[in-house]
Short mmCIF file of C-alpha atoms in Angstrom, two decimals:
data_model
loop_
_atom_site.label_atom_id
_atom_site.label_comp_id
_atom_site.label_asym_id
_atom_site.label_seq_id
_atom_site.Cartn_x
_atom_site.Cartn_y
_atom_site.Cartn_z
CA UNK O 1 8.12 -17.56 3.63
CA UNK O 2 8.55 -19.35 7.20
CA UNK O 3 5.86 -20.37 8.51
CA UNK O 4 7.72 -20.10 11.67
CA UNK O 5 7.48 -16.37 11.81
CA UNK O 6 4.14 -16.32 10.37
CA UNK O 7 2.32 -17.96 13.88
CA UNK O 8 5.29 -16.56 15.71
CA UNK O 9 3.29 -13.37 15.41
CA UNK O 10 0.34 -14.27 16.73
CA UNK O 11 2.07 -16.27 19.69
CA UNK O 12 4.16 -12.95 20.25
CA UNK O 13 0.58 -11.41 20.24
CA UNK O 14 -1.33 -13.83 22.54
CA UNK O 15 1.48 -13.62 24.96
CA UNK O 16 1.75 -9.57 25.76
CA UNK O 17 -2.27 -10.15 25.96
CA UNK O 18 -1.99 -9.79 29.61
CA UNK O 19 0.18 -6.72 29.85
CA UNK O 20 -1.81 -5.02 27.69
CA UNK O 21 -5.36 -5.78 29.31
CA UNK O 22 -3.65 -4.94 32.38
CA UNK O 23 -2.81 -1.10 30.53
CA UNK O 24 -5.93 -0.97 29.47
CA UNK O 25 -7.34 1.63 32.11
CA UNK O 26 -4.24 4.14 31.80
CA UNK O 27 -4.60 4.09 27.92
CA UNK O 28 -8.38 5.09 28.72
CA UNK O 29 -7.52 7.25 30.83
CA UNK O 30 -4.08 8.90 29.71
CA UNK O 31 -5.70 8.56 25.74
CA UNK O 32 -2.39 7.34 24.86
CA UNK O 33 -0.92 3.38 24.62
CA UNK O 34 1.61 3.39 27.72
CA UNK O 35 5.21 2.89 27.28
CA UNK O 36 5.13 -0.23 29.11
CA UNK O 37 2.75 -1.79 25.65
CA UNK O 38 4.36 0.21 22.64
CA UNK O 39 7.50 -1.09 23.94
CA UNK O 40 6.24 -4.47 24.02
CA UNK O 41 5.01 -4.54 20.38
CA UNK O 42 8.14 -2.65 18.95
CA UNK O 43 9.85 -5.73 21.33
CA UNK O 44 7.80 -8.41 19.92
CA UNK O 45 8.21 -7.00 15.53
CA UNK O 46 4.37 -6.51 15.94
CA UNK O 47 4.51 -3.30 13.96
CA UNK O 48 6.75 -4.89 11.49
CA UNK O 49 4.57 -7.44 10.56
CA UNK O 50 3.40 -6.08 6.98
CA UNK O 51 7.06 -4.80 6.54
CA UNK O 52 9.48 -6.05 3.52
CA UNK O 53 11.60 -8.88 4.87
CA UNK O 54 14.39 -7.41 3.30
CA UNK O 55 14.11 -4.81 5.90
CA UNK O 56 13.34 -7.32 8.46
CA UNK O 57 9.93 -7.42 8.66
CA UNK O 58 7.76 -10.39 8.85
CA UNK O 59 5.84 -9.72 5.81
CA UNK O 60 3.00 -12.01 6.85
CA UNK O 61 -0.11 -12.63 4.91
CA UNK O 62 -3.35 -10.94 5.83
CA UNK O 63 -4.84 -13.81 7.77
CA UNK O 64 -1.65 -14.04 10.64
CA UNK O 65 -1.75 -10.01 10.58
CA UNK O 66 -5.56 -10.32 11.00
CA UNK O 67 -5.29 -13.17 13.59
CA UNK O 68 -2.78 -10.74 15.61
CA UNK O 69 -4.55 -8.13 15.79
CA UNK O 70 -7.36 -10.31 16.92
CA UNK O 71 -5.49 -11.21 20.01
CA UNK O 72 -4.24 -7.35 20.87
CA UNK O 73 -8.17 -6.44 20.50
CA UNK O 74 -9.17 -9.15 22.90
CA UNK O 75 -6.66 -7.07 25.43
CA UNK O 76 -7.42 -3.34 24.23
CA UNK O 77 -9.12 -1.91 21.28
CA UNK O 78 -7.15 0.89 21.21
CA UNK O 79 -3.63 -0.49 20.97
CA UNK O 80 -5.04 -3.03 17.96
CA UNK O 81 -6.35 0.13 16.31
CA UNK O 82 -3.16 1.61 16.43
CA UNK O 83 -1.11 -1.83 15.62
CA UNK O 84 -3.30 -2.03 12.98
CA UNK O 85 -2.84 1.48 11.36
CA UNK O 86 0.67 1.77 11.97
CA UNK O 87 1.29 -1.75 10.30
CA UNK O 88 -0.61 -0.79 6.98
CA UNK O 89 1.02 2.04 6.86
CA UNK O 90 4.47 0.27 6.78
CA UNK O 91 3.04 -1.26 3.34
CA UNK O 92 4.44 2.18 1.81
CA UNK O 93 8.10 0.67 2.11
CA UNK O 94 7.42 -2.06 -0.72
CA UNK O 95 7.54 1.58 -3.09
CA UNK O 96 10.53 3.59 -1.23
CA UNK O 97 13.73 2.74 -1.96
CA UNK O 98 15.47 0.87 -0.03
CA UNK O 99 17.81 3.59 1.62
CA UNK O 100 14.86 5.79 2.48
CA UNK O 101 12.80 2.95 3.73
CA UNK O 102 15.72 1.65 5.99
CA UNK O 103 16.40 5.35 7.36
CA UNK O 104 12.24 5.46 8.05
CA UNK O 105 11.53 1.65 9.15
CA UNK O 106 14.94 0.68 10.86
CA UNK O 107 15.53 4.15 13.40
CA UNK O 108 14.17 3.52 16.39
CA UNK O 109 11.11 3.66 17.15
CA UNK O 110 10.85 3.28 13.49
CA UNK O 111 7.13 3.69 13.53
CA UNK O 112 4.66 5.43 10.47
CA UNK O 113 1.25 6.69 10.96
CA UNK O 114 -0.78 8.65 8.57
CA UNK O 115 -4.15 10.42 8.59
CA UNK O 116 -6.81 11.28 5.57
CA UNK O 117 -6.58 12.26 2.10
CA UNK O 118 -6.30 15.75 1.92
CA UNK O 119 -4.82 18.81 0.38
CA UNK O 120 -1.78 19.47 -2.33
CA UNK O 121 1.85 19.60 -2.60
CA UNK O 122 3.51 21.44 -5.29
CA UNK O 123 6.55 20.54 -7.17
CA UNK O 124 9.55 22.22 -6.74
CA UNK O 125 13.41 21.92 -7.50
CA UNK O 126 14.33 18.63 -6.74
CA UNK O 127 11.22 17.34 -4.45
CA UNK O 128 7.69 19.11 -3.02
CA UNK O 129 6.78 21.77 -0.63
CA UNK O 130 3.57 21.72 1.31
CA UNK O 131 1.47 23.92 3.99
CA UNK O 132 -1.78 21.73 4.97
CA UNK O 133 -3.06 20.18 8.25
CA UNK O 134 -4.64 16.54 8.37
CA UNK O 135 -7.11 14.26 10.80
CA UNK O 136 -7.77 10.89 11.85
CA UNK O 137 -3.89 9.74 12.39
CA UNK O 138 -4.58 6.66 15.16
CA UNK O 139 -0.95 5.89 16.17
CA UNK O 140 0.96 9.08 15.46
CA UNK O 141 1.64 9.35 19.13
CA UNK O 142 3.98 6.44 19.10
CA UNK O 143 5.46 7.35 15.55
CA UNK O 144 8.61 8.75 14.39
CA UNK O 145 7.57 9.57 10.86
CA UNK O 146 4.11 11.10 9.40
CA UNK O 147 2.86 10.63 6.01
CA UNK O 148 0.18 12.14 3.98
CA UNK O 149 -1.53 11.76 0.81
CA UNK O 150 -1.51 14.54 -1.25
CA UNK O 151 -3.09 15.76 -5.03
CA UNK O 152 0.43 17.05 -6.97
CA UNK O 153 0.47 20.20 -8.50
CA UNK O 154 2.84 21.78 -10.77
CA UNK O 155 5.27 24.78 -9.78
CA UNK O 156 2.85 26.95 -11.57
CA UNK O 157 -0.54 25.85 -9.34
CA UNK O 158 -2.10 23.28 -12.13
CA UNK O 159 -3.06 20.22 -11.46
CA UNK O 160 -0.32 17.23 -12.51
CA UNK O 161 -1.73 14.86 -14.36
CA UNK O 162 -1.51 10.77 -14.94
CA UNK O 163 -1.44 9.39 -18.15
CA UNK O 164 -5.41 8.72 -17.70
CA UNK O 165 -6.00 12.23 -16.96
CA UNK O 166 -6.27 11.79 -13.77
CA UNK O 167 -5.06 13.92 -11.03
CA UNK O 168 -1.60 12.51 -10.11
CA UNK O 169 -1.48 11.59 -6.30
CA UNK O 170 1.46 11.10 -4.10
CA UNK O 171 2.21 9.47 -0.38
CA UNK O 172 4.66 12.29 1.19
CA UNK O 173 6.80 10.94 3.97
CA UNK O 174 8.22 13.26 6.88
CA UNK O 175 9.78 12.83 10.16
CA UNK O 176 7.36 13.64 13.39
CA UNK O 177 9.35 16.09 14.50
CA UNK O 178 8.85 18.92 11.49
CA UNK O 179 5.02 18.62 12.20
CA UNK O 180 2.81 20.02 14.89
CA UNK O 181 0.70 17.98 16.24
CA UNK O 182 -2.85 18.93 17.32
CA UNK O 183 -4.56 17.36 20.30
CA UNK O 184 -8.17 16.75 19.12
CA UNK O 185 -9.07 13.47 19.91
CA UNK O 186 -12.21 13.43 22.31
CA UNK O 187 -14.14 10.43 21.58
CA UNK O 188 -16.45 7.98 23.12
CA UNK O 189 -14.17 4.71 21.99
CA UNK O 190 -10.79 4.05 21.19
CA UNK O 191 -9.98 6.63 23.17
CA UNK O 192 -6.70 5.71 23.47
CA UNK O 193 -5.78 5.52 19.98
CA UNK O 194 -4.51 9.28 19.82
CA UNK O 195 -6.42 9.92 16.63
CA UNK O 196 -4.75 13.52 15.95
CA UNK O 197 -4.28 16.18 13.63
CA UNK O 198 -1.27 17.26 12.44
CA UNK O 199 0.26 20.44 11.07
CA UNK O 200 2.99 21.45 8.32
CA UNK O 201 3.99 24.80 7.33
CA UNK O 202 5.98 25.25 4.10
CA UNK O 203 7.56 22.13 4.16
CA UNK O 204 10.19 20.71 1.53
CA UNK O 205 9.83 16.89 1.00
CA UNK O 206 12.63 15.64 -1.23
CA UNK O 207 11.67 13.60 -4.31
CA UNK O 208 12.36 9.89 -2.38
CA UNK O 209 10.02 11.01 0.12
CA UNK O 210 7.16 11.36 -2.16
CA UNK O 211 5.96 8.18 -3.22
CA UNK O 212 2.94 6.56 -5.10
CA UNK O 213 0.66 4.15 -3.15
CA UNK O 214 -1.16 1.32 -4.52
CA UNK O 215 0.28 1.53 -7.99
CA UNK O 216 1.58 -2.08 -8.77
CA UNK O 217 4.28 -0.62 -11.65
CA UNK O 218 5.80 1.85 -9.00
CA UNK O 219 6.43 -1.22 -6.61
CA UNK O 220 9.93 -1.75 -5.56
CA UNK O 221 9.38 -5.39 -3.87
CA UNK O 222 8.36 -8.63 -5.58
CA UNK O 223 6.00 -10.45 -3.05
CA UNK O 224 2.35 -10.32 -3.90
CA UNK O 225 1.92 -8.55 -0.19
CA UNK O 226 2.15 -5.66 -1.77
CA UNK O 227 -0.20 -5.87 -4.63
CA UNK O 228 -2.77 -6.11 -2.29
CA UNK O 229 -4.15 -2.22 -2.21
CA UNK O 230 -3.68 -0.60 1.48
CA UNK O 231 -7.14 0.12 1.47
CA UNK O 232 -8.30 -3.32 1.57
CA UNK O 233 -5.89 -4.17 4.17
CA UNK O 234 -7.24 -1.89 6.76
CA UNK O 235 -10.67 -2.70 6.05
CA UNK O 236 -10.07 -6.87 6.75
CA UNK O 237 -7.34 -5.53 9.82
CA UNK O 238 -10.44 -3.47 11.37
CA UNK O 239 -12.61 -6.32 10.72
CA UNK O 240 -10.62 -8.48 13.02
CA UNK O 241 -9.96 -5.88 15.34
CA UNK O 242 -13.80 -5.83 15.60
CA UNK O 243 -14.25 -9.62 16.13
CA UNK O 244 -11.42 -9.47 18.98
CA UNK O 245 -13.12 -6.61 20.66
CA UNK O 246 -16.74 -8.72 20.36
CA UNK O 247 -15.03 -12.02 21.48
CA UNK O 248 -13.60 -10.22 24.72
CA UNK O 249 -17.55 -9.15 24.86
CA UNK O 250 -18.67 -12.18 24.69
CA UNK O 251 -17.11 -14.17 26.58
CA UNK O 252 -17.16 -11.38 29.47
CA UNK O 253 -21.05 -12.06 29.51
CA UNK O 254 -20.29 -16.25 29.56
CA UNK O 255 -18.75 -15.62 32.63
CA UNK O 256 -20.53 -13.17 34.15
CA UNK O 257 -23.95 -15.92 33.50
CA UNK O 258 -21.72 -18.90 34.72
CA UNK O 259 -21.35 -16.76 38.06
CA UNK O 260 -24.39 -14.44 38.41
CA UNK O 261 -27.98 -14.56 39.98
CA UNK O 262 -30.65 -13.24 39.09
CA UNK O 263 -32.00 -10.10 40.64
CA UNK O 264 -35.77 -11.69 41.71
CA UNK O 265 -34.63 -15.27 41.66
CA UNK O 266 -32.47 -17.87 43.26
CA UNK O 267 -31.31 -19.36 40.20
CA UNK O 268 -28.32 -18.45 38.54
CA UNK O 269 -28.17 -17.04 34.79
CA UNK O 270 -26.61 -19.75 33.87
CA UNK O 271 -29.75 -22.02 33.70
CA UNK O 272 -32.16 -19.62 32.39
CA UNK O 273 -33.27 -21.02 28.77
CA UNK O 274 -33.49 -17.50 27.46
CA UNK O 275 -30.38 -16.87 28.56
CA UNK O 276 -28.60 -20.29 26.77
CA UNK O 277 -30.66 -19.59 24.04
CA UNK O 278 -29.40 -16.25 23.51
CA UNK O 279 -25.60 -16.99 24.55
CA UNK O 280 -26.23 -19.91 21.49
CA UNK O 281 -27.25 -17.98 18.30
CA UNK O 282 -24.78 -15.02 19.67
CA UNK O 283 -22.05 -17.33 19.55
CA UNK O 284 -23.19 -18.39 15.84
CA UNK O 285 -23.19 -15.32 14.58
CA UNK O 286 -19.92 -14.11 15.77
CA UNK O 287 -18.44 -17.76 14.41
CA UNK O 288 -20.50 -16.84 10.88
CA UNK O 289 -18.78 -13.41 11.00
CA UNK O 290 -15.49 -14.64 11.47
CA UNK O 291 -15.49 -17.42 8.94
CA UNK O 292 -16.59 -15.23 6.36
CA UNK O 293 -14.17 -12.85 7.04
CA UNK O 294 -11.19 -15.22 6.44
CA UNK O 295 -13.28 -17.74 4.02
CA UNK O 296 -12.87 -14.19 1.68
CA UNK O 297 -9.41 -13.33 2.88
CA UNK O 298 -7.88 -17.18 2.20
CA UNK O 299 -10.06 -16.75 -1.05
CA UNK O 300 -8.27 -13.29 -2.52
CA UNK O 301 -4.84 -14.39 -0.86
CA UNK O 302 -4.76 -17.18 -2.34
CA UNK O 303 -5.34 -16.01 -6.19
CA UNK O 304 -3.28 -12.74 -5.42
CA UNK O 305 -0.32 -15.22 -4.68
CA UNK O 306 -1.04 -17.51 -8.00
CA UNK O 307 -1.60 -14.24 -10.58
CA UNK O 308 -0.12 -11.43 -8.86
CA UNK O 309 -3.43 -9.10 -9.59
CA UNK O 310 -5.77 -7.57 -6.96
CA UNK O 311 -9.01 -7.50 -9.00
CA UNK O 312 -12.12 -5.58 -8.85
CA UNK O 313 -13.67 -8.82 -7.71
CA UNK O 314 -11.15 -9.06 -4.72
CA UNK O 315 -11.82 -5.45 -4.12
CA UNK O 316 -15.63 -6.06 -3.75
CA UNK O 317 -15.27 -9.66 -1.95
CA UNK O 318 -13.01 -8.16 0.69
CA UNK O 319 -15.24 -4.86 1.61
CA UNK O 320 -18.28 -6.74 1.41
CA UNK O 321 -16.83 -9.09 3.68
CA UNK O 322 -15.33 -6.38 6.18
CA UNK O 323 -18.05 -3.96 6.23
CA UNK O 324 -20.09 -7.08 7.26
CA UNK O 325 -18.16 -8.55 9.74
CA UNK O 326 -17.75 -4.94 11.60
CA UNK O 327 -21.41 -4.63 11.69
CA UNK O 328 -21.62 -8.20 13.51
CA UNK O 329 -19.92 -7.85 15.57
CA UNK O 330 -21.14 -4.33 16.78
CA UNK O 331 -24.77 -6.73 17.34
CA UNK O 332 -22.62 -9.04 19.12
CA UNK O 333 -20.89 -6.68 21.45
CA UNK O 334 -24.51 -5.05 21.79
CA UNK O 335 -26.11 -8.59 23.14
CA UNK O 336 -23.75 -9.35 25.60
CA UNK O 337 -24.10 -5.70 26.65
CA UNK O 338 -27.56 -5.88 27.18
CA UNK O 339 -27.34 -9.54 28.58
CA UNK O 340 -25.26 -7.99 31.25
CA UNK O 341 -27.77 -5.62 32.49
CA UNK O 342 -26.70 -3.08 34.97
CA UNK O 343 -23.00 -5.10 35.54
CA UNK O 344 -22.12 -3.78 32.44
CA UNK O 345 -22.60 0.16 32.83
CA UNK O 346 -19.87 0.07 35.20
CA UNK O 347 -16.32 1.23 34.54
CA UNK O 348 -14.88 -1.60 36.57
CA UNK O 349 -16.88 -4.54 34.75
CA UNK O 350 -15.09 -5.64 31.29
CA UNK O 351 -18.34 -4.39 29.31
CA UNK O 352 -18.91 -0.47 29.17
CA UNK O 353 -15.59 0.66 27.72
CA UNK O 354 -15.54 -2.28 24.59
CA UNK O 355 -19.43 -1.14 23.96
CA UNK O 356 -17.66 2.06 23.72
CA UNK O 357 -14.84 0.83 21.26
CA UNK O 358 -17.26 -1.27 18.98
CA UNK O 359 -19.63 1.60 17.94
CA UNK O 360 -16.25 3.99 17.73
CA UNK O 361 -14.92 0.79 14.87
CA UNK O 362 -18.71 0.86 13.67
CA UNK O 363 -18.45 4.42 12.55
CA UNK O 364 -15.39 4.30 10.45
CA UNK O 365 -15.14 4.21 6.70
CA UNK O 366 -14.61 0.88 7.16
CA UNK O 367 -18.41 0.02 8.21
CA UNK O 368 -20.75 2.62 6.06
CA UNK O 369 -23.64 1.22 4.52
CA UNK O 370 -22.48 3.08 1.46
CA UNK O 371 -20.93 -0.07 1.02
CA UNK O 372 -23.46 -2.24 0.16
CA UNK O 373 -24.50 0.59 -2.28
CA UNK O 374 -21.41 -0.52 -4.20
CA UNK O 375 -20.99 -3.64 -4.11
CA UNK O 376 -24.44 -4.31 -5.26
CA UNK O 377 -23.78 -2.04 -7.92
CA UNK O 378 -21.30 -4.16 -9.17
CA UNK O 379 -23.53 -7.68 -8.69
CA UNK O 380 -26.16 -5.60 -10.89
CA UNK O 381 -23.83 -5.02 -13.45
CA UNK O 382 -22.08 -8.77 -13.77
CA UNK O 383 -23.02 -10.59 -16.83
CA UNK O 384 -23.73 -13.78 -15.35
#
């Protein structure tokens, strides 16, 4: 691949920065990205990044997508968030065929959000039909197409089933337009993320519409991109939307102690030693967080390009890894917070709404303590 297009990305990124910090307080307020910034990343291929680049996408590694959507969460949580979903969800191409995915990926705005796992679709002549509602789709609001992920049924109501026994699952892919979308997104962060639900009512999805995801022998395109479950790659893209949002955080309450006084004293905060101190091991930890973070993601990337397998060990290294990271840099975002003292409860200051954002990121799958549960499961178990 070009390298080229690989830091092009994250140049691209760095340079809409602006624009989109400058958004910032109509996404908050509006709950929606503006025109003005979806029609900068759709400008820029930022959504295409994780695309095929047979259907001219960048298909960049995780550590450029991760470093982009570093640089849109220094600007605005939100719009990473939905950068980020919308951009996994693209992954889903590498199994369509290559009509399908050209009709979905390459019509204007040629955007593809999805929300949880949830309900069934039962097979029919010639494709599926469904009635089900879903949550949790960040980015629909900017989409064109929905998808879901559905159990599969047979036309007589039993459950389909894979060769293991297992209940057979499908990705179903539909245009906005045949859903209904449901308003319901009133949260304390990432408010502008448009985290919906959405609604179908007895729809038919034809057969190349209903695709498996994550299932290596159903892909359709050769690069190791797309070996690497989707799963994963939200968990290390939230993970560095989480370090962007804690750098912004940071560095917010570097300048606010370069400038500031303190309230009972003529010195500035600046040359307090608690406050150095403090504004030291901070910085540490976030650098720890980070380097771990990639350290794991150059680690899998590198043996997922040399053997084409994602293994359990990956798997483990990678949410280990994420889950960690998020939590970081939630104490991060948390000191600087704090360090600010009353500056920061104020909407105007750059600290309230990302102290916001960070324990909305902190609260996803992505960051459950659950986590831990299994991966030390899995150290306990290694015969070592």
């Amino acid at each position: 691949m070009d390298g080229t297009v690989e830091v092009d990305l994250v140049g691209r990124a760095r340079a809409i920065a602006p624009l989109i910090a400058g958004e910032a307080n109509e996404i908050e307020r509006t709950r929606r990205l503006t025109p003005a910034v979806v029609d900068a990343l759709i400008e820029n291929g930022l959504y295409r990044a994780l695309l095929p680049q047979d259907l001219g996408g960048s298909e960049a590694p995780p550590d450029i997508f991760m470093q982009m959507l570093e640089e849109i969460a220094k600007a605005d949580a939100s719009t990473a968030w939905c950068l980020g979903q919308c951009s996994v969800c693209a992954m889903i191409a590498a199994s369509l065929d290559h009509g399908s995915a050209h009709e979905i990926f390459n019509t204007a705005p040629g955007i593809l959000a999805w929300g949880a796992v949830a309900h069934e679709a039962r097979a029919v002549e010639g494709g599926y039909r469904v009635t089900a509602r879903w949550d949790f789709a960040s980015g629909s609001r900017q989409a064109s197409w929905l998808g879901a992920h559905v159990r599969i049924a047979n036309a007589d109501g039993t459950p389909r089933k894979n060769a293991d026994g297992s209940q057979e699952m499908r990705t179903i892919l539909f245009p906005l337009v045949s859903a209904v979308m449901h308003d319901v997104w009133q949260a304390i962060g990432l408010a502008g993320t448009g985290t919906d639900s959405y609604e179908v009512k007895d729809l038919f999805i034809p057969d190349r519409f209903a695709v498996f995801r994550d299932v290596p022998s159903a892909l359709r395109e050769p690069g190791p991109l797309y070996r690497l479950p989707t799963g994963s790659t939200f968990s290390l893209g939230f993970a560095a939307v989480s370090l962007g949002v804690a750098r912004a955080t940071l560095d917010a309450a570097i300048a606010l102690a370069r400038a500031k006084h303190q309230s009972l004293a003529a010195s500035a905060m600046r040359d307090n030693q608690a406050v150095q101190g403090l504004i030291g091991r901070t910085e540490a930890d976030l650098r720890a967080a980070r380097a771990y973070l990639y350290a794991t993601a150059h680690a899998m990337w590198r043996d997922l390009s040399a053997t084409g397998t994602f293994s359990a060990a990956h798997r483990s290294a990678v949410r280990l890894a994420s889950t960690w990271t998020i939590q970081q840099s939630a104490k991060v975002v948390d000191t600087a917070y704090h360090m600010a003292g009353a500056t920061a409860v104020f909407r105007s200051n750059p600290f309230e709404r990302r102290f916001r954002d960070m324990h909305a990121i902190a609260q996803q799958i992505q960051a459950r303590d659950t986590h831990y549960e299994d991966v030390g499961k899995v150290i306990l178990a290694e015969n070592r």
